[in-house]
Amino acid sequence: MDMDGYCRPRTHDPLAADSWFRNKICCDKLKELSLVECGLRPESVSSLILQSCSSLEMVCLDRCDDLYDSGLISLSEKSRGLKNISLKSFSVTYLTETSFKALSRNCPSLENVEFAVPSVRSFPEWAPSITIDAILALTNSCLIRALVLKNVDFLSGSAMDALSLASPRLETLEIKRARRLTDLGIRFVNNFPRLVNLLIIRRHRITDDGLKPLIETKKLDCLKTIVVSPSKVCKGC
């Protein structure tokens, strides 16, 4: 079974890394890079590939191990034209808000962000130190038009209020299994000035009554909700 959020153990091949150094493969003009289920220790081939890119516009680092602040900071400094980034289900203990603030500072053209962490209930040792301030740094400084947040514990009512006020360009928002979000918090969706597409994968704390005001205002072009029963959610989701 593929458990979303589960980080599998990685092995490092020093011969492969040594070959990479010898051949000096150039990635300067690479625009898109997807590294999925890779180990990103500084000496790994995947990390060397990421470090050698200086023109990335899209990067996917889903389910990668050993992603540290230094890796994302280096990425933001080298690929300042970055427009899309996906960080889903990694070992969140290694990342802090410093990474997100570096992205907001160095990548003003960033438009699409996907951020997901392992379920805190299933993996309590990976409880994130990241707060809503990390996301606000991006929406305040970058051209964020699409945002996906999954399993984030910081998305409360006050966080939604702050996000709505700090996201002047946001058009698409996907919220998946934010367990602290309630009917009260979801009503702040109406405060997003340009939001037209909303997807919510919800549990019992968000009800039809909470969604009713969103429908009545007719601000959204597309509203999709999926109800998930906690008893049916697999370990790691």
mmCIF file of C-alpha atoms in Angstrom:
data_model
loop_
_atom_site.group_PDB
_atom_site.id
_atom_site.type_symbol
_atom_site.label_atom_id
_atom_site.label_comp_id
_atom_site.label_asym_id
_atom_site.label_seq_id
_atom_site.Cartn_x
_atom_site.Cartn_y
_atom_site.Cartn_z
ATOM 1 C CA MET A 1 0.000 0.000 0.000
ATOM 2 C CA ASP A 2 1.271 3.459 -0.876
ATOM 3 C CA MET A 3 0.783 5.517 2.264
ATOM 4 C CA ASP A 4 0.694 9.217 1.528
ATOM 5 C CA GLY A 5 3.193 10.903 3.801
ATOM 6 C CA TYR A 6 5.295 7.806 4.452
ATOM 7 C CA CYS A 7 8.989 8.406 3.727
ATOM 8 C CA ARG A 8 10.762 5.255 2.649
ATOM 9 C CA PRO A 9 14.417 4.668 3.567
ATOM 10 C CA ARG A 10 16.924 5.757 0.930
ATOM 11 C CA THR A 11 20.375 4.480 0.075
ATOM 12 C CA HIS A 12 23.248 6.563 -1.223
ATOM 13 C CA ASP A 13 25.512 5.366 -4.020
ATOM 14 C CA PRO A 14 28.881 7.186 -3.747
ATOM 15 C CA LEU A 15 29.964 5.833 -7.140
ATOM 16 C CA ALA A 16 27.006 7.508 -8.834
ATOM 17 C CA ALA A 17 27.793 10.811 -7.154
ATOM 18 C CA ASP A 18 31.460 10.523 -8.124
ATOM 19 C CA SER A 19 30.441 9.856 -11.738
ATOM 20 C CA TRP A 20 28.245 12.951 -11.652
ATOM 21 C CA PHE A 21 31.205 15.102 -10.580
ATOM 22 C CA ARG A 22 33.484 13.610 -13.247
ATOM 23 C CA ASN A 23 31.035 14.103 -16.108
ATOM 24 C CA LYS A 24 29.968 17.605 -14.978
ATOM 25 C CA ILE A 25 26.533 17.338 -16.522
ATOM 26 C CA CYS A 26 25.162 20.834 -17.077
ATOM 27 C CA CYS A 27 21.595 21.656 -15.995
ATOM 28 C CA ASP A 28 21.825 25.437 -16.313
ATOM 29 C CA LYS A 29 19.023 25.671 -18.872
ATOM 30 C CA LEU A 30 16.687 23.120 -17.286
ATOM 31 C CA LYS A 31 13.223 24.660 -16.728
ATOM 32 C CA GLU A 32 11.365 21.802 -15.033
ATOM 33 C CA LEU A 33 12.617 19.244 -12.520
ATOM 34 C CA SER A 34 10.711 16.507 -10.721
ATOM 35 C CA LEU A 35 12.427 14.503 -7.982
ATOM 36 C CA VAL A 36 9.939 12.117 -6.361
ATOM 37 C CA GLU A 37 10.792 9.762 -3.483
ATOM 38 C CA CYS A 38 14.451 10.787 -3.627
ATOM 39 C CA GLY A 39 17.024 11.266 -0.903
ATOM 40 C CA LEU A 40 18.352 14.826 -0.890
ATOM 41 C CA ARG A 41 21.389 14.564 1.334
ATOM 42 C CA PRO A 42 24.115 16.974 0.151
ATOM 43 C CA GLU A 43 26.234 14.156 -1.328
ATOM 44 C CA SER A 44 23.385 12.441 -3.200
ATOM 45 C CA VAL A 45 22.968 12.586 -6.971
ATOM 46 C CA SER A 46 19.478 14.072 -6.612
ATOM 47 C CA SER A 47 20.856 16.887 -4.480
ATOM 48 C CA LEU A 48 23.685 17.516 -6.939
ATOM 49 C CA ILE A 49 21.188 17.765 -9.782
ATOM 50 C CA LEU A 50 19.080 20.261 -7.826
ATOM 51 C CA GLN A 51 22.133 22.342 -6.924
ATOM 52 C CA SER A 52 23.304 22.510 -10.538
ATOM 53 C CA CYS A 53 20.048 24.048 -11.813
ATOM 54 C CA SER A 54 19.885 27.826 -12.126
ATOM 55 C CA SER A 55 16.904 28.442 -14.425
ATOM 56 C CA LEU A 56 14.140 26.325 -12.933
ATOM 57 C CA GLU A 57 10.560 27.524 -13.297
ATOM 58 C CA MET A 58 8.917 24.369 -11.948
ATOM 59 C CA VAL A 59 10.221 21.997 -9.284
ATOM 60 C CA CYS A 60 8.553 19.004 -7.650
ATOM 61 C CA LEU A 61 10.137 17.499 -4.524
ATOM 62 C CA ASP A 62 7.299 15.231 -3.450
ATOM 63 C CA ARG A 63 7.972 12.554 -0.820
ATOM 64 C CA CYS A 64 11.677 13.371 -0.683
ATOM 65 C CA ASP A 65 13.828 12.675 2.368
ATOM 66 C CA ASP A 66 16.503 14.909 3.893
ATOM 67 C CA LEU A 67 15.193 18.209 2.558
ATOM 68 C CA TYR A 68 16.790 20.899 4.694
ATOM 69 C CA ASP A 69 16.470 24.677 4.804
ATOM 70 C CA SER A 70 19.842 24.960 3.087
ATOM 71 C CA GLY A 71 18.532 23.069 0.037
ATOM 72 C CA LEU A 72 15.480 25.277 -0.460
ATOM 73 C CA ILE A 73 17.407 28.460 0.256
ATOM 74 C CA SER A 74 20.005 27.487 -2.349
ATOM 75 C CA LEU A 75 17.215 26.689 -4.833
ATOM 76 C CA SER A 76 15.583 30.089 -4.265
ATOM 77 C CA GLU A 77 18.875 31.929 -4.717
ATOM 78 C CA LYS A 78 19.780 30.152 -7.952
ATOM 79 C CA SER A 79 16.373 29.847 -9.644
ATOM 80 C CA ARG A 80 14.900 33.277 -9.014
ATOM 81 C CA GLY A 81 12.413 32.835 -11.851
ATOM 82 C CA LEU A 82 10.705 29.922 -10.078
ATOM 83 C CA LYS A 83 6.944 29.849 -10.722
ATOM 84 C CA ASN A 84 5.772 26.464 -9.412
ATOM 85 C CA ILE A 85 6.888 24.403 -6.435
ATOM 86 C CA SER A 86 5.469 21.219 -4.930
ATOM 87 C CA LEU A 87 6.553 20.053 -1.465
ATOM 88 C CA LYS A 88 4.337 17.173 -0.467
ATOM 89 C CA SER A 89 4.785 14.658 2.345
ATOM 90 C CA PHE A 90 8.417 15.101 3.263
ATOM 91 C CA SER A 91 10.228 14.830 6.612
ATOM 92 C CA VAL A 92 9.028 18.168 7.913
ATOM 93 C CA THR A 93 11.355 18.139 10.911
ATOM 94 C CA TYR A 94 14.133 19.347 8.600
ATOM 95 C CA LEU A 95 12.343 22.422 7.232
ATOM 96 C CA THR A 96 11.501 25.642 9.015
ATOM 97 C CA GLU A 97 9.898 28.937 8.066
ATOM 98 C CA THR A 98 13.329 30.175 7.007
ATOM 99 C CA SER A 99 12.954 28.250 3.737
ATOM 100 C CA PHE A 100 9.619 29.843 2.912
ATOM 101 C CA LYS A 101 10.861 33.320 3.728
ATOM 102 C CA ALA A 102 13.812 32.741 1.396
ATOM 103 C CA LEU A 103 11.416 31.718 -1.374
ATOM 104 C CA SER A 104 9.300 34.827 -0.769
ATOM 105 C CA ARG A 105 12.401 37.023 -0.859
ATOM 106 C CA ASN A 106 14.126 35.507 -3.884
ATOM 107 C CA CYS A 107 11.289 34.179 -6.071
ATOM 108 C CA PRO A 108 8.742 36.984 -6.582
ATOM 109 C CA SER A 109 7.293 35.275 -9.676
ATOM 110 C CA LEU A 110 6.142 32.218 -7.697
ATOM 111 C CA GLU A 111 2.527 31.496 -8.683
ATOM 112 C CA ASN A 112 1.657 27.924 -7.670
ATOM 113 C CA VAL A 113 2.511 26.288 -4.347
ATOM 114 C CA GLU A 114 1.596 22.800 -3.123
ATOM 115 C CA PHE A 115 2.470 22.049 0.477
ATOM 116 C CA ALA A 116 1.567 18.829 2.267
ATOM 117 C CA VAL A 117 2.939 17.180 5.371
ATOM 118 C CA PRO A 118 2.551 13.701 6.862
ATOM 119 C CA SER A 119 -0.452 13.305 9.120
ATOM 120 C CA VAL A 120 0.500 14.385 12.635
ATOM 121 C CA ARG A 121 -1.837 11.747 14.042
ATOM 122 C CA SER A 122 -0.034 8.958 12.178
ATOM 123 C CA PHE A 123 3.479 10.394 12.485
ATOM 124 C CA PRO A 124 3.605 12.571 15.645
ATOM 125 C CA GLU A 125 7.402 12.673 15.568
ATOM 126 C CA TRP A 126 7.151 14.702 12.359
ATOM 127 C CA ALA A 127 4.983 17.453 13.798
ATOM 128 C CA PRO A 128 5.884 20.549 11.746
ATOM 129 C CA SER A 129 7.397 23.687 13.218
ATOM 130 C CA ILE A 130 6.023 25.650 10.267
ATOM 131 C CA THR A 131 3.151 28.076 10.964
ATOM 132 C CA ILE A 132 0.780 30.138 8.856
ATOM 133 C CA ASP A 133 3.453 32.873 8.795
ATOM 134 C CA ALA A 134 5.442 30.795 6.297
ATOM 135 C CA ILE A 135 2.525 30.759 3.858
ATOM 136 C CA LEU A 136 1.721 34.439 4.469
ATOM 137 C CA ALA A 137 5.292 35.329 3.542
ATOM 138 C CA LEU A 138 4.691 33.761 0.121
ATOM 139 C CA THR A 139 1.245 35.224 -0.520
ATOM 140 C CA ASN A 140 2.372 38.688 0.562
ATOM 141 C CA SER A 141 5.524 38.819 -1.543
ATOM 142 C CA CYS A 142 4.884 36.533 -4.523
ATOM 143 C CA LEU A 143 2.287 36.291 -7.282
ATOM 144 C CA ILE A 144 0.560 33.305 -5.663
ATOM 145 C CA ARG A 145 -2.507 32.382 -7.708
ATOM 146 C CA ALA A 146 -2.935 28.731 -6.711
ATOM 147 C CA LEU A 147 -2.332 27.231 -3.274
ATOM 148 C CA VAL A 148 -2.728 23.637 -2.060
ATOM 149 C CA LEU A 149 -2.479 22.863 1.665
ATOM 150 C CA LYS A 150 -2.808 19.331 3.042
ATOM 151 C CA ASN A 151 -2.661 18.018 6.626
ATOM 152 C CA VAL A 152 -1.485 21.393 7.891
ATOM 153 C CA ASP A 153 -2.255 21.849 11.576
ATOM 154 C CA PHE A 154 -1.830 25.617 11.497
ATOM 155 C CA LEU A 155 -4.916 26.312 9.373
ATOM 156 C CA SER A 156 -7.319 27.535 12.048
ATOM 157 C CA GLY A 157 -10.010 30.199 11.837
ATOM 158 C CA SER A 158 -7.608 33.046 12.657
ATOM 159 C CA ALA A 159 -5.106 31.653 10.147
ATOM 160 C CA MET A 160 -7.782 31.615 7.418
ATOM 161 C CA ASP A 161 -8.650 35.215 8.271
ATOM 162 C CA ALA A 162 -4.998 36.237 7.958
ATOM 163 C CA LEU A 163 -4.577 34.264 4.737
ATOM 164 C CA SER A 164 -7.620 35.889 3.137
ATOM 165 C CA LEU A 165 -6.233 39.353 3.893
ATOM 166 C CA ALA A 166 -2.735 38.521 2.646
ATOM 167 C CA SER A 167 -3.676 36.817 -0.643
ATOM 168 C CA PRO A 168 -4.730 39.542 -3.086
ATOM 169 C CA ARG A 169 -4.038 37.426 -6.189
ATOM 170 C CA LEU A 170 -5.163 33.983 -5.038
ATOM 171 C CA GLU A 171 -7.628 32.421 -7.473
ATOM 172 C CA THR A 172 -7.506 28.705 -6.580
ATOM 173 C CA LEU A 173 -7.360 27.233 -3.091
ATOM 174 C CA GLU A 174 -7.343 23.555 -2.123
ATOM 175 C CA ILE A 175 -7.621 22.608 1.545
ATOM 176 C CA LYS A 176 -7.215 18.933 2.343
ATOM 177 C CA ARG A 177 -7.772 17.501 5.820
ATOM 178 C CA ALA A 178 -6.961 20.574 7.869
ATOM 179 C CA ARG A 179 -8.204 19.176 11.159
ATOM 180 C CA ARG A 180 -8.364 22.502 13.054
ATOM 181 C CA LEU A 181 -10.490 24.218 10.434
ATOM 182 C CA THR A 182 -14.163 24.608 11.374
ATOM 183 C CA ASP A 183 -17.331 26.205 9.981
ATOM 184 C CA LEU A 184 -16.289 29.519 11.487
ATOM 185 C CA GLY A 185 -12.916 29.476 9.779
ATOM 186 C CA ILE A 186 -14.203 28.393 6.388
ATOM 187 C CA ARG A 187 -16.452 31.460 6.184
ATOM 188 C CA PHE A 188 -13.371 33.654 5.759
ATOM 189 C CA VAL A 189 -13.168 32.254 2.224
ATOM 190 C CA ASN A 190 -15.567 35.044 1.227
ATOM 191 C CA ASN A 191 -12.870 37.590 2.122
ATOM 192 C CA PHE A 192 -10.445 36.455 -0.592
ATOM 193 C CA PRO A 193 -10.781 39.188 -3.229
ATOM 194 C CA ARG A 194 -10.096 37.055 -6.332
ATOM 195 C CA LEU A 195 -10.783 33.487 -5.238
ATOM 196 C CA VAL A 196 -12.965 31.627 -7.769
ATOM 197 C CA ASN A 197 -12.031 27.952 -7.296
ATOM 198 C CA LEU A 198 -12.227 26.140 -3.971
ATOM 199 C CA LEU A 199 -11.693 22.456 -3.148
ATOM 200 C CA ILE A 200 -12.173 21.229 0.414
ATOM 201 C CA ILE A 201 -11.533 17.687 1.564
ATOM 202 C CA ARG A 202 -13.240 17.931 4.927
ATOM 203 C CA ARG A 203 -14.058 16.053 8.063
ATOM 204 C CA HIS A 204 -16.847 16.505 10.599
ATOM 205 C CA ARG A 205 -15.748 19.961 11.803
ATOM 206 C CA ILE A 206 -16.784 21.541 8.488
ATOM 207 C CA THR A 207 -20.475 21.037 7.845
ATOM 208 C CA ASP A 208 -22.967 21.950 5.139
ATOM 209 C CA ASP A 209 -24.069 24.883 7.310
ATOM 210 C CA GLY A 210 -20.550 26.276 7.193
ATOM 211 C CA LEU A 211 -20.426 26.005 3.410
ATOM 212 C CA LYS A 212 -23.842 27.580 2.873
ATOM 213 C CA PRO A 213 -22.616 31.230 3.059
ATOM 214 C CA LEU A 214 -20.040 30.480 0.349
ATOM 215 C CA ILE A 215 -22.800 29.303 -1.963
ATOM 216 C CA GLU A 216 -25.148 32.173 -1.167
ATOM 217 C CA THR A 217 -22.636 34.890 -2.055
ATOM 218 C CA LYS A 218 -22.095 33.332 -5.520
ATOM 219 C CA LYS A 219 -18.485 34.561 -5.595
ATOM 220 C CA LEU A 220 -17.055 31.168 -6.525
ATOM 221 C CA ASP A 221 -17.095 29.736 -10.020
ATOM 222 C CA CYS A 222 -16.307 26.277 -8.695
ATOM 223 C CA LEU A 223 -16.850 24.825 -5.216
ATOM 224 C CA LYS A 224 -16.036 21.148 -4.662
ATOM 225 C CA THR A 225 -16.194 19.393 -1.310
ATOM 226 C CA ILE A 226 -15.342 15.821 -0.387
ATOM 227 C CA VAL A 227 -16.305 14.416 2.999
ATOM 228 C CA VAL A 228 -13.782 12.024 4.542
ATOM 229 C CA SER A 229 -14.672 9.833 7.492
ATOM 230 C CA PRO A 230 -11.773 9.566 9.994
ATOM 231 C CA SER A 231 -12.441 5.831 10.320
ATOM 232 C CA LYS A 232 -11.851 5.387 6.603
ATOM 233 C CA VAL A 233 -8.623 7.359 6.354
ATOM 234 C CA CYS A 234 -5.621 5.055 5.999
ATOM 235 C CA LYS A 235 -2.551 5.450 8.136
ATOM 236 C CA GLY A 236 -0.386 8.244 6.769
ATOM 237 C CA CYS A 237 -3.202 10.101 4.972
#
